[in-house]
mmCIF file of C-alpha atoms and ligand atoms in Angstrom:
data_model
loop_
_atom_site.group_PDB
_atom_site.id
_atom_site.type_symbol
_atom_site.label_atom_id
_atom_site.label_comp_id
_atom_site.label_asym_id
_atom_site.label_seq_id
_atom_site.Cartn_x
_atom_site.Cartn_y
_atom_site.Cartn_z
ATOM 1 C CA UNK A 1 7.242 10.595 19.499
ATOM 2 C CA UNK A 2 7.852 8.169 16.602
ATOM 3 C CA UNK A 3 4.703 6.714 14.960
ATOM 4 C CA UNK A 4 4.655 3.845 12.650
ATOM 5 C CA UNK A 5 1.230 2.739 10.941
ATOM 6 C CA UNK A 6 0.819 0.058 8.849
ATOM 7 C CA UNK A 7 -2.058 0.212 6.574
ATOM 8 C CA UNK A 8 -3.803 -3.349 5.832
ATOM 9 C CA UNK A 9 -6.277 -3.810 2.879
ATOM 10 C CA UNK A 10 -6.874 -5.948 -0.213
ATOM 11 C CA UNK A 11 -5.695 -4.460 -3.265
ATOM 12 C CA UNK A 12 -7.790 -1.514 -4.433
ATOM 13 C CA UNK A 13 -8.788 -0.781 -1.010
ATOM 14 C CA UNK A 14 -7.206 2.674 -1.421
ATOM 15 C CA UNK A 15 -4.350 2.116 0.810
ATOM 16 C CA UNK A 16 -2.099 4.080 -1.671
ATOM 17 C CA UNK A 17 -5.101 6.627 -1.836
ATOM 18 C CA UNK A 18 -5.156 7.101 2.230
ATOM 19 C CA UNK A 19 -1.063 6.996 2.198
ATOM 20 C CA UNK A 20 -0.475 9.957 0.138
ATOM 21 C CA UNK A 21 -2.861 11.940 1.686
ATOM 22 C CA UNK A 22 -1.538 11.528 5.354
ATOM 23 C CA UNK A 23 1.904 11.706 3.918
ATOM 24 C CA UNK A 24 1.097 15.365 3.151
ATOM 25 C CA UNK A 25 -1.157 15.671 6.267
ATOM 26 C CA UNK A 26 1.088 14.216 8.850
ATOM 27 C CA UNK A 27 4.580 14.986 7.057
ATOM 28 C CA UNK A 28 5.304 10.966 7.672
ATOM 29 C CA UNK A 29 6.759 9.341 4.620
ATOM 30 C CA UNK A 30 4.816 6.913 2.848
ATOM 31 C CA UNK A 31 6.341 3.415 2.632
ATOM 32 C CA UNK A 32 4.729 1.724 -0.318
ATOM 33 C CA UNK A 33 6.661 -1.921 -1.665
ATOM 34 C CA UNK A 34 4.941 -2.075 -4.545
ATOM 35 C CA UNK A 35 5.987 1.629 -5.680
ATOM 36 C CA UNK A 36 9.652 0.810 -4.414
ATOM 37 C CA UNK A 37 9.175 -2.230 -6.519
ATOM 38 C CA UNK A 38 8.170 -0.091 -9.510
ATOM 39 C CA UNK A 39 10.827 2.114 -9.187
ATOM 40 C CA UNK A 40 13.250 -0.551 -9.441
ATOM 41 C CA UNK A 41 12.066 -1.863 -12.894
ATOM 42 C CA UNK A 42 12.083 1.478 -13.926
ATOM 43 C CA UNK A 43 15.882 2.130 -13.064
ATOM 44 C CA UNK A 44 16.615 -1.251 -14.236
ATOM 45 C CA UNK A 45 18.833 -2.732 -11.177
ATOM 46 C CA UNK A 46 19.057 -6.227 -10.260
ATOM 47 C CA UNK A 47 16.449 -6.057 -6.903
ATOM 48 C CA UNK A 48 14.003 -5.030 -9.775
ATOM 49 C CA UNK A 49 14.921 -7.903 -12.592
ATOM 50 C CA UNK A 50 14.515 -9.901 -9.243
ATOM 51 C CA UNK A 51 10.884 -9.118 -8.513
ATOM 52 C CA UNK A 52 9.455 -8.642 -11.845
ATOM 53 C CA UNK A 53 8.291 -11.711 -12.653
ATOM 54 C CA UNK A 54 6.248 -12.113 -9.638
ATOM 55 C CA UNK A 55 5.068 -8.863 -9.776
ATOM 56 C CA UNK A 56 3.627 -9.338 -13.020
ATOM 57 C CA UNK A 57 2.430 -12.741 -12.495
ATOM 58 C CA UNK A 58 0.646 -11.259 -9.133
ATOM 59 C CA UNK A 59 1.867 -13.330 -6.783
ATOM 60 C CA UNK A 60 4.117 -12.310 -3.676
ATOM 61 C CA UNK A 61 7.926 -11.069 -3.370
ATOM 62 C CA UNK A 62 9.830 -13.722 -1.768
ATOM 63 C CA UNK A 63 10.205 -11.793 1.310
ATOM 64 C CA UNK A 64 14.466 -11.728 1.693
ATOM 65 C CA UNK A 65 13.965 -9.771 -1.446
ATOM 66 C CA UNK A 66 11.280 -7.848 0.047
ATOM 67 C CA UNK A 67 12.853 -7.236 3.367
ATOM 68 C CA UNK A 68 16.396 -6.265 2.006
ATOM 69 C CA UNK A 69 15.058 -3.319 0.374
ATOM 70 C CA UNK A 70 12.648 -2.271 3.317
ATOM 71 C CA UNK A 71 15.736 -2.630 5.876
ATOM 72 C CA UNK A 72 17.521 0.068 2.993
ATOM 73 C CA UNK A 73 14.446 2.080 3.122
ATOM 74 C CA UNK A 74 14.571 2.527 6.993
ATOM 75 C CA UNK A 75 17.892 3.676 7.694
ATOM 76 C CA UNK A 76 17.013 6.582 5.658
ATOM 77 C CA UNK A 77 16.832 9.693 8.078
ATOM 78 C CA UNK A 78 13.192 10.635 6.797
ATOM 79 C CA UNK A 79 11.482 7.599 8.843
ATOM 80 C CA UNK A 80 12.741 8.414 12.034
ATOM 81 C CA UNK A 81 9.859 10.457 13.330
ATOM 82 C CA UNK A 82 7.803 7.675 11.789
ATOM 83 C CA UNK A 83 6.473 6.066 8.380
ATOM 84 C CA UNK A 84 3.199 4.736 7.034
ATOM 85 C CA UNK A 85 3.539 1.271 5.335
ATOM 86 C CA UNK A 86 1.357 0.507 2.407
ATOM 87 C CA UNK A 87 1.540 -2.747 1.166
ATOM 88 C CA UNK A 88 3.923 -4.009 3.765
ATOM 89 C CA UNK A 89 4.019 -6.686 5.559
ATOM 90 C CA UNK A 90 2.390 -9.084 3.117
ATOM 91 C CA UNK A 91 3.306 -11.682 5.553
ATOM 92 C CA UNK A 92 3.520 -12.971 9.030
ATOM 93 C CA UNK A 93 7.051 -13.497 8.902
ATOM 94 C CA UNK A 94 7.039 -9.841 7.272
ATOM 95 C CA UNK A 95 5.360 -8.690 10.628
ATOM 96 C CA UNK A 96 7.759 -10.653 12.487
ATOM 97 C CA UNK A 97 10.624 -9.020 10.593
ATOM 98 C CA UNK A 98 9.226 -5.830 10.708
ATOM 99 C CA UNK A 99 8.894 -6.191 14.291
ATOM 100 C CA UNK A 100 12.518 -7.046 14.731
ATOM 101 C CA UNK A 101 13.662 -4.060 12.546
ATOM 102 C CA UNK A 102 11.918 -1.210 14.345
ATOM 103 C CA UNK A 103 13.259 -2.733 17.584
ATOM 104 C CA UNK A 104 16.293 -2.354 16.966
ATOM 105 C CA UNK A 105 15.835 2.109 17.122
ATOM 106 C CA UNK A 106 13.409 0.714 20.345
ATOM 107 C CA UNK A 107 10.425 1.442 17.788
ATOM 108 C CA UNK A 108 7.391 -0.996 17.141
ATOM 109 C CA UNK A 109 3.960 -1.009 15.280
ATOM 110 C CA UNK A 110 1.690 1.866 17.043
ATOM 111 C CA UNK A 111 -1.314 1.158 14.785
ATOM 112 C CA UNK A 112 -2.870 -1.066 11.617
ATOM 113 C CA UNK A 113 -5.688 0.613 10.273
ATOM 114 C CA UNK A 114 -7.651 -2.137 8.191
ATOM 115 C CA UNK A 115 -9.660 -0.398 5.244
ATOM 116 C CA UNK A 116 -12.512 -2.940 4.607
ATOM 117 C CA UNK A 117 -13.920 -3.001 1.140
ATOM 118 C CA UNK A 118 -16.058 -5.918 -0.192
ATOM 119 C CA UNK A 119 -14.282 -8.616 -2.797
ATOM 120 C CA UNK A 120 -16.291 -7.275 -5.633
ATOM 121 C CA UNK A 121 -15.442 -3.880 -5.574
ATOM 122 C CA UNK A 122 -12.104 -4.594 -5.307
ATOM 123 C CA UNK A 123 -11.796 -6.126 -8.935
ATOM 124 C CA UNK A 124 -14.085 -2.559 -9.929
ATOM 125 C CA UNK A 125 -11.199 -0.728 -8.317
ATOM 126 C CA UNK A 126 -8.407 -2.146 -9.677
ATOM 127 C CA UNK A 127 -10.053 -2.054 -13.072
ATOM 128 C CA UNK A 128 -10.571 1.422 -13.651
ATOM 129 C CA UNK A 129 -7.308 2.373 -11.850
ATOM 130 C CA UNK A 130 -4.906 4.959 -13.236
ATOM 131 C CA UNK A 131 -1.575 5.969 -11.968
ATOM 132 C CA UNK A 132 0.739 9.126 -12.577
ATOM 133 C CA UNK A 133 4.169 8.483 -13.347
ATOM 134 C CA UNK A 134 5.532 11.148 -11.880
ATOM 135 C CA UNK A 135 4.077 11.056 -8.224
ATOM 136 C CA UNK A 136 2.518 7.559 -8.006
ATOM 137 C CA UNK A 137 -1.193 9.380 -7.618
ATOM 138 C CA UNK A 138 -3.793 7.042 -8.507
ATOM 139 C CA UNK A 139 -7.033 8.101 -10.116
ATOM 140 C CA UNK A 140 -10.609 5.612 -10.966
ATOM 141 C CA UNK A 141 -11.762 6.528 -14.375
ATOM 142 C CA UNK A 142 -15.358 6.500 -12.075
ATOM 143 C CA UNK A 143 -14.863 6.223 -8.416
ATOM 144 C CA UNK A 144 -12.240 9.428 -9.001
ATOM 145 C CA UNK A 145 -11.638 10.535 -12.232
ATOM 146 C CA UNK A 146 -9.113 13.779 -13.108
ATOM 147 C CA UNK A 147 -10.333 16.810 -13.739
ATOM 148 C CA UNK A 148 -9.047 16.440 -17.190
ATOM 149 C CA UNK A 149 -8.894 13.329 -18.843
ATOM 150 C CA UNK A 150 -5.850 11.166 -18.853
ATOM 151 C CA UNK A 151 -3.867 13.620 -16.928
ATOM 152 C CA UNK A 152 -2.514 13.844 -13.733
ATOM 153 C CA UNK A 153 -4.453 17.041 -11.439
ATOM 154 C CA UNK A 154 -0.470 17.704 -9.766
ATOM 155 C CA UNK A 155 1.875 17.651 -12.722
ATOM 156 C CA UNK A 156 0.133 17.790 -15.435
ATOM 157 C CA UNK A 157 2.001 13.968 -16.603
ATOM 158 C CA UNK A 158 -0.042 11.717 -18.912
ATOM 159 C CA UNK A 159 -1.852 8.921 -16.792
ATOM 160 C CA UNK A 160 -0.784 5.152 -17.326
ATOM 161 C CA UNK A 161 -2.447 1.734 -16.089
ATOM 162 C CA UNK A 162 -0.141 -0.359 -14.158
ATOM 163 C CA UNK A 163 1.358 -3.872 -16.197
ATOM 164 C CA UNK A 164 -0.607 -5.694 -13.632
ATOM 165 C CA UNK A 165 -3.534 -4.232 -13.472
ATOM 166 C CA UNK A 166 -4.493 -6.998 -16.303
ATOM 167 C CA UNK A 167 -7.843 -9.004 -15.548
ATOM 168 C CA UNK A 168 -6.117 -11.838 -14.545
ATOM 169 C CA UNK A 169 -3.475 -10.696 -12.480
ATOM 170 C CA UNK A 170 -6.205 -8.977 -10.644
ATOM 171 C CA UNK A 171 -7.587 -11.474 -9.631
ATOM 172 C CA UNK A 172 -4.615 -13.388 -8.743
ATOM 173 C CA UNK A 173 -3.477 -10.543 -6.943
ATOM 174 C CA UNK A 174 -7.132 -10.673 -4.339
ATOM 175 C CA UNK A 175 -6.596 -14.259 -3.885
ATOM 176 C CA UNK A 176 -3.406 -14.100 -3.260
ATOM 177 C CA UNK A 177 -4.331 -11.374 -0.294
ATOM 178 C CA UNK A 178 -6.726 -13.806 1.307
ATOM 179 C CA UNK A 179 -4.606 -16.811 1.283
ATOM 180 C CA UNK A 180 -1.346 -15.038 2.071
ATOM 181 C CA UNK A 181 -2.434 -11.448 3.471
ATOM 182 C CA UNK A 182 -5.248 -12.031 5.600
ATOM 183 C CA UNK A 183 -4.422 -14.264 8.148
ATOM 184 C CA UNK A 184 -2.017 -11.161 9.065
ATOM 185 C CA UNK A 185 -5.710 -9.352 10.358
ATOM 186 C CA UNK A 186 -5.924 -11.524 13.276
ATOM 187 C CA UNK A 187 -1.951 -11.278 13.856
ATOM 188 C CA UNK A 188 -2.637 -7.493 14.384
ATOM 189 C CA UNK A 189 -5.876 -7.815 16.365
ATOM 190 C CA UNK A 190 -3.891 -10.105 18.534
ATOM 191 C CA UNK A 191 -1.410 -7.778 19.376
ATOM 192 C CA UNK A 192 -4.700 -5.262 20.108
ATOM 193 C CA UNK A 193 -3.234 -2.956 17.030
ATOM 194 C CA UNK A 194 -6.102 -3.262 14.321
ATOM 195 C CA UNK A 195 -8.538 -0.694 13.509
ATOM 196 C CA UNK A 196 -11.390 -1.350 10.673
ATOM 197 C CA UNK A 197 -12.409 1.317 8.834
ATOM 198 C CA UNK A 198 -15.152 1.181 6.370
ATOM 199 C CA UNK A 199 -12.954 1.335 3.211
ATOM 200 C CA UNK A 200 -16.647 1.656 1.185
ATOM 201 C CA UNK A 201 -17.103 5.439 2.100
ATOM 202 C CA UNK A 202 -16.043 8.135 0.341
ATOM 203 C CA UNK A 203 -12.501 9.005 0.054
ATOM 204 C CA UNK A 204 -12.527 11.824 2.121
ATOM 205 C CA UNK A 205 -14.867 9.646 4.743
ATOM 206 C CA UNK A 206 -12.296 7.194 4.934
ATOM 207 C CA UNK A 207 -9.297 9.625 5.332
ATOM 208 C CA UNK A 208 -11.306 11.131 8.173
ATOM 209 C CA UNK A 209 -11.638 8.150 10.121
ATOM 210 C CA UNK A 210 -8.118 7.085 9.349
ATOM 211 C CA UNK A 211 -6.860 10.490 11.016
ATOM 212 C CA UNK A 212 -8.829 9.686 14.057
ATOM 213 C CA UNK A 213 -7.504 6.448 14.893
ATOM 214 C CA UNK A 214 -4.226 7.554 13.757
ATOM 215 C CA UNK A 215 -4.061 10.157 16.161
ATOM 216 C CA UNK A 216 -6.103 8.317 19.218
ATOM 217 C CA UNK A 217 -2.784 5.896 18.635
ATOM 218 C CA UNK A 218 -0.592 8.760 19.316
HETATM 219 P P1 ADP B 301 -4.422 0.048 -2.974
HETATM 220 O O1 ADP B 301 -3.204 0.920 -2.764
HETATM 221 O O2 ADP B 301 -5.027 -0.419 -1.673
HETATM 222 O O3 ADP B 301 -4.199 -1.067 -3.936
HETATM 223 P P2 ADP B 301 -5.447 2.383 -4.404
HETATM 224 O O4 ADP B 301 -5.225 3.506 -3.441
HETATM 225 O O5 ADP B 301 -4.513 2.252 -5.545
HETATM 226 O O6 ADP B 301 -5.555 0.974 -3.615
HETATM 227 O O7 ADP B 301 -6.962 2.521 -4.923
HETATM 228 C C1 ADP B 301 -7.495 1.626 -5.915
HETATM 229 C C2 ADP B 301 -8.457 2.395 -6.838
HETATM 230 O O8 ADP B 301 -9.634 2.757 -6.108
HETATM 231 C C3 ADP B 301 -7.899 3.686 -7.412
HETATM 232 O O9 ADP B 301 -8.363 3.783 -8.741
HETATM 233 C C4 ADP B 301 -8.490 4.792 -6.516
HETATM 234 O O10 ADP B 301 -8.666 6.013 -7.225
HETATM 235 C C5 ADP B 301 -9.822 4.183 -6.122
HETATM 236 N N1 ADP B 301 -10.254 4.532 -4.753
HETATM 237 C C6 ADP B 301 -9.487 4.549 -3.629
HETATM 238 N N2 ADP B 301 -10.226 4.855 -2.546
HETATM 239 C C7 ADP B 301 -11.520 5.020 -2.987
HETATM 240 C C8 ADP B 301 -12.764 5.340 -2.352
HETATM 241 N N3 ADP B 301 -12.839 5.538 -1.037
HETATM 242 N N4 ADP B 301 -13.859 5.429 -3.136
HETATM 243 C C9 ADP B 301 -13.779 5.214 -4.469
HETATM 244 N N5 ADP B 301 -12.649 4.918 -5.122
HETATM 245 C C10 ADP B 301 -11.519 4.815 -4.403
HETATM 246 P P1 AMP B 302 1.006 -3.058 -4.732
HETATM 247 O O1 AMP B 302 1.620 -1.852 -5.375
HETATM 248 O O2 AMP B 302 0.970 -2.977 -3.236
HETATM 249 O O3 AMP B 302 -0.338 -3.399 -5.327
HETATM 250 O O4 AMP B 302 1.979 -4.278 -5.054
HETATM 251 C C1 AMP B 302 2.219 -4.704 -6.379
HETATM 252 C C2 AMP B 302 2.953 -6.035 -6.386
HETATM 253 O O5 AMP B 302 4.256 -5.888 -5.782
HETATM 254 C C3 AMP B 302 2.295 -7.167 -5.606
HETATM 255 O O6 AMP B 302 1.297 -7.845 -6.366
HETATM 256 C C4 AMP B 302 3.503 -8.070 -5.294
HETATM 257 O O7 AMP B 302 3.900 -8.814 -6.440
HETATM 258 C C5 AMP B 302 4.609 -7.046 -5.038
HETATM 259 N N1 AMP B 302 4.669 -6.658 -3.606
HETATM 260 C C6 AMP B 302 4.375 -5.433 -3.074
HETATM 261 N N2 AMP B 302 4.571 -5.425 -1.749
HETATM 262 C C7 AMP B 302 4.982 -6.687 -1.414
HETATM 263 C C8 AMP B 302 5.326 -7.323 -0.187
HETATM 264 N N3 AMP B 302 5.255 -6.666 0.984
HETATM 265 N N4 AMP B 302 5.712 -8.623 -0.233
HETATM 266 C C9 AMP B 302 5.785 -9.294 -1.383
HETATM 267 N N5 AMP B 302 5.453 -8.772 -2.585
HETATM 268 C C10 AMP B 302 5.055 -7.469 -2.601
#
């Protein structure tokens, strides 16, 4: 049976963290917005010179940008057992849309795991933050530092921090969450779908519990 999660968090909550790991756990493919975002600057097309300037400015997608390339995303074969959104929906009408898109295959929303970490350690998070180019790993230069410096543990690629990882658009970036993300928490509890996990734990804590109600959804 199909299973779609959607993973809900402030930025730096470690959704991306959690994501890759049950990608490789669970063999469902990860389906991260931002990182389709980012691949789109980097191949230069027009979705990308679209969304750049609100990505760096850390405020939202307008979502028939946003939606156009998750409807592409989904009628790739690899999501039909399933897919774990990170970063997606940002919005209620995202849910709604989201909603409307899986229903068409006779699919819906099995589970929203929301990873709970404080405000304040979500600016440490995001500051320390370093990301491989080549797989989209993120490291913390504390919280979860390489084994060697500066490179990624996988491939061996030379680490980079993300263009809007910047102080500012940090913090931008949280309150746009609360204002614009949030309200999305009781959406999902609504609908009986939301899980909170303590996003404060280690990461290995936090993938443990995330397994659980992942599979209790099954
Ligand atoms: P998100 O995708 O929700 O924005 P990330 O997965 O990119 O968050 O994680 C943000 C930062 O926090 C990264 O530097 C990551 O290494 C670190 N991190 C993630 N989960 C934990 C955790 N449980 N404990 C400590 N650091 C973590
Ligand atoms: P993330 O990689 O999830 O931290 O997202 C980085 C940036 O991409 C965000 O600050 C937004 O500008 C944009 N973005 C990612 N996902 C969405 C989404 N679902 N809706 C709108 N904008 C998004």
């Amino acid at each position: 049976m199909a299973i779609y999660v959607v993973l809900m968090g402030g930025p730096g909550a470690g959704k991306g963290t959690q994501a890759k790991k049950l990608q490789k756990q669970m063999g469902l493919p990860q389906i991260s917005t931002g990182d389709l975002f980012r691949e789109n600057f980097k191949n230069e097309t027009k979705l990308g010179r679209q969304a750049r300037p609100y990505v760096d400015s850390g405020e939202l997608v307008p979502d028939e940008i946003t939606l156009g390339m998750v409807g592409e995303r989904l009628k790739r074969p690899d999501t039909e057992g399933g897919a774990i959104f990170d970063g997606f929906p940002r919005t209620i009408a995202q849910a709604d849309a989201l909603e409307a898109l899986l229903a068409e295959n006779g699919e819906r929303v099995n589970v929203v795991p929301y990873i709970h970490v404080d405000k304040d350690l979500l600016l440490k998070r995001l500051a320390g933050r370093w990301t491989c180019p080549v797989c989209g790993r993120v490291y913390h230069d504390l919280f979860n530092p390489p084994q060697k410096p500066g490179v990624c543990d996988v491939d061996g690629a030379k680490l980079y921090q993300r263009e809007d990882d910047t102080m500012d658009t940090q913090r931008r970036r949280i309150e746009v969450y609360f204002e614009q993300t949030a309200p999305l928490l009781d959406y999902y509890r609504g609908k009986g779908l939301l899980i909170q996990i303590d996003g404060e734990q280690s990461i290995e804590q936090v993938f443990e519990d995330l397994r659980k109600a992942i599979e209790e959804a099954r």
